[in-house]
Amino acid sequence: MTGTGGTGNTATERAALERALSELDARLATDAERGHDARRRCEQLVEQLRTPAAAFLRPELERRLARHVDAGDSFARDRIAHALAGACGQDALPALLRAMVTDRNDDEATLQLDVLNLFTAWPETSLRLSLECAASDDPGTRMVGLWSLAVIDFGGDTYFGLIADAARDPNPAIRAHAMTTLGTVFGSPPMRTRTYATPRTKPWRSRRGDPGPRR
């Protein structure tokens, strides 16, 4: 009897979460004005979905995230990304990093903040995925990988060589991004490229934490 009750409670909770997602879809589709009021109307539903119990909705959330990214709807994208991050934790990172490819970090956008929070909570997964992105054949994905490595190693030099090498990338946007990163994050010109060509092991450091002394 106990087992049956538990199963019933789980089914009830899942049904409530599915309804919350459907209602969020409806609000995102009908809120023409994407200001504070629209955000407030969606907030309760998003928070309801930000629970490990909603992890079963991951495929649905990822499909919605990809659709809003393709549509260029940063408001809806950020609401779904926030729900996905809260429900799935580190398992949400691949989808959120894909969404970052077209991110312009607009005013009011929160996608980048969700990614940074996941970096802080799951450093090993974050580093592995960031290195995979940096090695991608897709220029946009490579740029996300370089940004991620600069954040993860903020103020350090473990991945300096990878970013310095990107200053010679065939893609001009990546070259420009690498040069900017070298100057603003590492505070060094690309002359140091070969000095740290082989990454060394050192403690992971979050951009949101103490970056330590600059070298």
mmCIF file of C-alpha atoms in Angstrom:
data_model
loop_
_atom_site.group_PDB
_atom_site.id
_atom_site.type_symbol
_atom_site.label_atom_id
_atom_site.label_comp_id
_atom_site.label_asym_id
_atom_site.label_seq_id
_atom_site.Cartn_x
_atom_site.Cartn_y
_atom_site.Cartn_z
ATOM 1 C CA MET A 1 0.000 0.000 0.000
ATOM 2 C CA THR A 2 2.862 2.332 0.823
ATOM 3 C CA GLY A 3 4.421 1.722 -2.570
ATOM 4 C CA THR A 4 1.159 2.422 -4.349
ATOM 5 C CA GLY A 5 0.732 5.709 -2.490
ATOM 6 C CA GLY A 6 4.267 6.757 -3.407
ATOM 7 C CA THR A 7 3.634 5.988 -7.038
ATOM 8 C CA GLY A 8 0.415 7.983 -6.936
ATOM 9 C CA ASN A 9 2.173 10.976 -5.398
ATOM 10 C CA THR A 10 4.879 10.827 -8.057
ATOM 11 C CA ALA A 11 2.311 10.678 -10.843
ATOM 12 C CA THR A 12 0.427 13.607 -9.325
ATOM 13 C CA GLU A 13 3.612 15.659 -9.032
ATOM 14 C CA ARG A 14 4.603 14.888 -12.615
ATOM 15 C CA ALA A 15 1.186 15.869 -13.874
ATOM 16 C CA ALA A 16 1.432 19.178 -11.982
ATOM 17 C CA LEU A 17 4.853 19.870 -13.473
ATOM 18 C CA GLU A 18 3.608 19.074 -16.976
ATOM 19 C CA ARG A 19 0.717 21.500 -16.458
ATOM 20 C CA ALA A 20 3.158 24.151 -15.248
ATOM 21 C CA LEU A 21 5.227 23.749 -18.419
ATOM 22 C CA SER A 22 2.130 23.945 -20.609
ATOM 23 C CA GLU A 23 0.984 27.092 -18.819
ATOM 24 C CA LEU A 24 4.463 28.598 -19.173
ATOM 25 C CA ASP A 25 4.316 27.875 -22.908
ATOM 26 C CA ALA A 26 0.986 29.685 -23.128
ATOM 27 C CA ARG A 27 2.241 32.721 -21.237
ATOM 28 C CA LEU A 28 5.415 32.946 -23.293
ATOM 29 C CA ALA A 29 3.317 32.785 -26.455
ATOM 30 C CA THR A 30 0.833 35.468 -25.395
ATOM 31 C CA ASP A 31 2.979 37.981 -23.477
ATOM 32 C CA ALA A 32 3.645 40.440 -26.293
ATOM 33 C CA GLU A 33 5.278 42.954 -23.958
ATOM 34 C CA ARG A 34 8.383 41.329 -22.507
ATOM 35 C CA GLY A 35 8.900 43.638 -19.539
ATOM 36 C CA HIS A 36 8.749 43.327 -15.756
ATOM 37 C CA ASP A 37 5.092 42.284 -15.688
ATOM 38 C CA ALA A 38 5.658 39.444 -18.148
ATOM 39 C CA ARG A 39 8.653 38.270 -16.147
ATOM 40 C CA ARG A 40 6.632 38.314 -12.931
ATOM 41 C CA ARG A 41 3.797 36.334 -14.536
ATOM 42 C CA CYS A 42 6.242 33.635 -15.625
ATOM 43 C CA GLU A 43 8.363 33.596 -12.489
ATOM 44 C CA GLN A 44 6.153 31.363 -10.379
ATOM 45 C CA LEU A 45 5.878 28.757 -13.120
ATOM 46 C CA VAL A 46 9.615 28.790 -13.784
ATOM 47 C CA GLU A 47 10.363 28.351 -10.087
ATOM 48 C CA GLN A 48 7.892 25.475 -9.911
ATOM 49 C CA LEU A 49 9.877 23.757 -12.662
ATOM 50 C CA ARG A 50 13.242 24.403 -10.978
ATOM 51 C CA THR A 51 13.201 21.153 -9.004
ATOM 52 C CA PRO A 52 14.968 17.812 -9.534
ATOM 53 C CA ALA A 53 11.505 16.277 -9.739
ATOM 54 C CA ALA A 54 11.145 18.022 -13.116
ATOM 55 C CA ALA A 55 14.258 16.363 -14.566
ATOM 56 C CA PHE A 56 12.004 14.011 -16.549
ATOM 57 C CA LEU A 57 10.990 17.076 -18.585
ATOM 58 C CA ARG A 58 14.557 17.613 -19.798
ATOM 59 C CA PRO A 59 13.867 16.560 -23.438
ATOM 60 C CA GLU A 60 10.829 18.855 -23.576
ATOM 61 C CA LEU A 61 12.736 21.767 -22.023
ATOM 62 C CA GLU A 62 15.690 21.271 -24.379
ATOM 63 C CA ARG A 63 13.394 21.247 -27.415
ATOM 64 C CA ARG A 64 11.760 24.447 -26.274
ATOM 65 C CA LEU A 65 15.119 26.050 -25.563
ATOM 66 C CA ALA A 66 16.374 25.227 -29.062
ATOM 67 C CA ARG A 67 13.159 26.570 -30.603
ATOM 68 C CA HIS A 68 13.384 29.886 -28.757
ATOM 69 C CA VAL A 69 17.084 30.197 -29.647
ATOM 70 C CA ASP A 70 16.280 29.646 -33.332
ATOM 71 C CA ALA A 71 13.487 32.233 -33.113
ATOM 72 C CA GLY A 72 15.812 34.786 -31.528
ATOM 73 C CA ASP A 73 13.460 35.107 -28.545
ATOM 74 C CA SER A 74 15.876 35.808 -25.699
ATOM 75 C CA PHE A 75 13.091 36.394 -23.167
ATOM 76 C CA ALA A 76 11.498 32.962 -23.678
ATOM 77 C CA ARG A 77 14.936 31.373 -24.062
ATOM 78 C CA ASP A 78 16.050 32.660 -20.676
ATOM 79 C CA ARG A 79 12.868 31.527 -18.896
ATOM 80 C CA ILE A 80 13.240 27.988 -20.272
ATOM 81 C CA ALA A 81 17.005 27.917 -19.668
ATOM 82 C CA HIS A 82 16.493 28.947 -16.037
ATOM 83 C CA ALA A 83 13.942 26.175 -15.535
ATOM 84 C CA LEU A 84 16.210 23.635 -17.247
ATOM 85 C CA ALA A 85 19.219 24.593 -15.123
ATOM 86 C CA GLY A 86 17.230 24.287 -11.905
ATOM 87 C CA ALA A 87 15.671 20.967 -12.865
ATOM 88 C CA CYS A 88 18.681 19.203 -14.358
ATOM 89 C CA GLY A 89 21.819 20.820 -12.922
ATOM 90 C CA GLN A 90 24.983 19.743 -14.720
ATOM 91 C CA ASP A 91 22.951 17.773 -17.269
ATOM 92 C CA ALA A 92 21.566 21.108 -18.502
ATOM 93 C CA LEU A 93 25.019 22.454 -19.395
ATOM 94 C CA PRO A 94 25.317 21.032 -22.951
ATOM 95 C CA ALA A 95 22.021 22.625 -23.990
ATOM 96 C CA LEU A 96 22.815 25.932 -22.283
ATOM 97 C CA LEU A 97 26.261 26.087 -23.902
ATOM 98 C CA ARG A 98 24.655 25.471 -27.307
ATOM 99 C CA ALA A 99 22.264 28.323 -26.581
ATOM 100 C CA MET A 100 25.248 30.552 -25.762
ATOM 101 C CA VAL A 101 26.446 30.337 -29.379
ATOM 102 C CA THR A 102 23.945 32.989 -30.439
ATOM 103 C CA ASP A 103 23.810 34.847 -27.101
ATOM 104 C CA ARG A 104 24.408 38.591 -27.298
ATOM 105 C CA ASN A 105 24.227 39.084 -23.502
ATOM 106 C CA ASP A 106 21.384 41.568 -23.987
ATOM 107 C CA ASP A 107 20.152 43.804 -21.190
ATOM 108 C CA GLU A 108 17.924 41.789 -18.847
ATOM 109 C CA ALA A 109 19.249 38.493 -20.275
ATOM 110 C CA THR A 110 20.055 35.812 -17.682
ATOM 111 C CA LEU A 111 21.340 32.894 -19.758
ATOM 112 C CA GLN A 112 24.975 33.746 -19.056
ATOM 113 C CA LEU A 113 24.292 33.971 -15.320
ATOM 114 C CA ASP A 114 22.718 30.499 -15.307
ATOM 115 C CA VAL A 115 25.773 29.122 -17.104
ATOM 116 C CA LEU A 116 28.124 30.786 -14.608
ATOM 117 C CA ASN A 117 26.163 29.346 -11.686
ATOM 118 C CA LEU A 118 26.414 25.859 -13.181
ATOM 119 C CA PHE A 119 30.159 26.361 -13.699
ATOM 120 C CA THR A 120 30.474 27.135 -9.993
ATOM 121 C CA ALA A 121 28.392 24.151 -8.893
ATOM 122 C CA TRP A 122 29.911 21.545 -11.265
ATOM 123 C CA PRO A 123 33.492 22.586 -12.126
ATOM 124 C CA GLU A 124 34.702 19.251 -13.493
ATOM 125 C CA THR A 125 31.773 18.817 -15.877
ATOM 126 C CA SER A 126 32.065 22.464 -16.883
ATOM 127 C CA LEU A 127 35.746 22.137 -17.726
ATOM 128 C CA ARG A 128 35.229 18.958 -19.755
ATOM 129 C CA LEU A 129 32.419 20.478 -21.798
ATOM 130 C CA SER A 130 34.296 23.756 -22.272
ATOM 131 C CA LEU A 131 37.336 21.930 -23.650
ATOM 132 C CA GLU A 132 35.055 19.992 -26.014
ATOM 133 C CA CYS A 133 33.513 23.249 -27.222
ATOM 134 C CA ALA A 134 36.932 24.834 -27.732
ATOM 135 C CA ALA A 135 37.937 21.893 -29.952
ATOM 136 C CA SER A 136 34.760 22.041 -32.065
ATOM 137 C CA ASP A 137 34.814 22.538 -35.828
ATOM 138 C CA ASP A 138 31.964 25.036 -35.505
ATOM 139 C CA PRO A 139 33.279 28.613 -35.019
ATOM 140 C CA GLY A 140 30.412 29.669 -32.767
ATOM 141 C CA THR A 141 30.880 26.660 -30.503
ATOM 142 C CA ARG A 142 34.646 27.277 -30.397
ATOM 143 C CA MET A 143 34.030 30.845 -29.282
ATOM 144 C CA VAL A 144 31.763 29.637 -26.465
ATOM 145 C CA GLY A 145 34.485 27.190 -25.433
ATOM 146 C CA LEU A 146 37.134 29.915 -25.332
ATOM 147 C CA TRP A 147 34.852 32.196 -23.323
ATOM 148 C CA SER A 148 34.136 29.361 -20.903
ATOM 149 C CA LEU A 149 37.809 28.520 -20.387
ATOM 150 C CA ALA A 150 38.629 32.170 -19.738
ATOM 151 C CA VAL A 151 35.878 32.263 -17.099
ATOM 152 C CA ILE A 152 36.890 28.990 -15.475
ATOM 153 C CA ASP A 153 40.569 29.973 -15.314
ATOM 154 C CA PHE A 154 39.921 33.666 -14.640
ATOM 155 C CA GLY A 155 43.152 35.297 -13.467
ATOM 156 C CA GLY A 156 45.162 32.111 -14.048
ATOM 157 C CA ASP A 157 47.209 30.783 -16.937
ATOM 158 C CA THR A 158 46.302 27.087 -17.184
ATOM 159 C CA TYR A 159 44.518 27.538 -20.517
ATOM 160 C CA PHE A 160 46.335 30.638 -21.667
ATOM 161 C CA GLY A 161 47.971 28.694 -24.495
ATOM 162 C CA LEU A 162 44.667 27.514 -25.949
ATOM 163 C CA ILE A 163 43.277 31.030 -26.010
ATOM 164 C CA ALA A 164 46.499 32.550 -27.311
ATOM 165 C CA ASP A 165 46.554 29.997 -30.147
ATOM 166 C CA ALA A 166 43.015 31.095 -31.032
ATOM 167 C CA ALA A 167 44.441 34.520 -31.882
ATOM 168 C CA ARG A 168 45.562 32.799 -35.111
ATOM 169 C CA ASP A 169 42.237 31.037 -35.767
ATOM 170 C CA PRO A 170 41.064 31.092 -39.417
ATOM 171 C CA ASN A 171 37.832 32.739 -38.297
ATOM 172 C CA PRO A 172 38.254 36.519 -37.842
ATOM 173 C CA ALA A 173 35.568 36.735 -35.138
ATOM 174 C CA ILE A 174 37.397 34.144 -33.041
ATOM 175 C CA ARG A 175 40.704 35.925 -33.574
ATOM 176 C CA ALA A 176 39.155 39.171 -32.359
ATOM 177 C CA HIS A 177 37.546 37.444 -29.377
ATOM 178 C CA ALA A 178 40.827 35.790 -28.425
ATOM 179 C CA MET A 179 42.748 39.048 -28.618
ATOM 180 C CA THR A 180 40.159 40.793 -26.458
ATOM 181 C CA THR A 181 40.260 37.963 -23.928
ATOM 182 C CA LEU A 182 44.046 38.041 -23.788
ATOM 183 C CA GLY A 183 43.982 41.731 -23.011
ATOM 184 C CA THR A 184 41.057 41.897 -20.594
ATOM 185 C CA VAL A 185 41.208 38.553 -18.777
ATOM 186 C CA PHE A 186 44.884 37.637 -18.900
ATOM 187 C CA GLY A 187 46.213 41.159 -19.312
ATOM 188 C CA SER A 188 48.921 39.904 -21.663
ATOM 189 C CA PRO A 189 49.763 40.064 -25.365
ATOM 190 C CA PRO A 190 49.876 36.847 -27.418
ATOM 191 C CA MET A 191 53.703 36.777 -27.182
ATOM 192 C CA ARG A 192 53.302 34.297 -24.297
ATOM 193 C CA THR A 193 51.620 31.746 -26.572
ATOM 194 C CA ARG A 194 54.234 29.024 -26.351
ATOM 195 C CA THR A 195 55.105 29.559 -22.722
ATOM 196 C CA TYR A 196 51.959 27.761 -21.561
ATOM 197 C CA ALA A 197 51.164 25.652 -24.606
ATOM 198 C CA THR A 198 50.688 22.588 -22.373
ATOM 199 C CA PRO A 199 48.007 23.125 -19.706
ATOM 200 C CA ARG A 200 49.166 22.491 -16.155
ATOM 201 C CA THR A 201 47.033 21.106 -13.359
ATOM 202 C CA LYS A 202 45.911 23.668 -10.852
ATOM 203 C CA PRO A 203 42.824 24.270 -8.697
ATOM 204 C CA TRP A 204 39.709 25.306 -10.585
ATOM 205 C CA ARG A 205 38.763 28.913 -10.005
ATOM 206 C CA SER A 206 35.389 30.471 -10.708
ATOM 207 C CA ARG A 207 34.895 33.918 -12.189
ATOM 208 C CA ARG A 208 32.349 34.496 -9.474
ATOM 209 C CA GLY A 209 34.813 33.581 -6.746
ATOM 210 C CA ASP A 210 38.161 35.045 -5.782
ATOM 211 C CA PRO A 211 40.150 35.279 -9.029
ATOM 212 C CA GLY A 212 43.440 35.456 -7.145
ATOM 213 C CA PRO A 213 46.362 37.677 -8.081
ATOM 214 C CA ARG A 214 46.963 38.435 -11.722
ATOM 215 C CA ARG A 215 50.204 37.093 -13.090
#
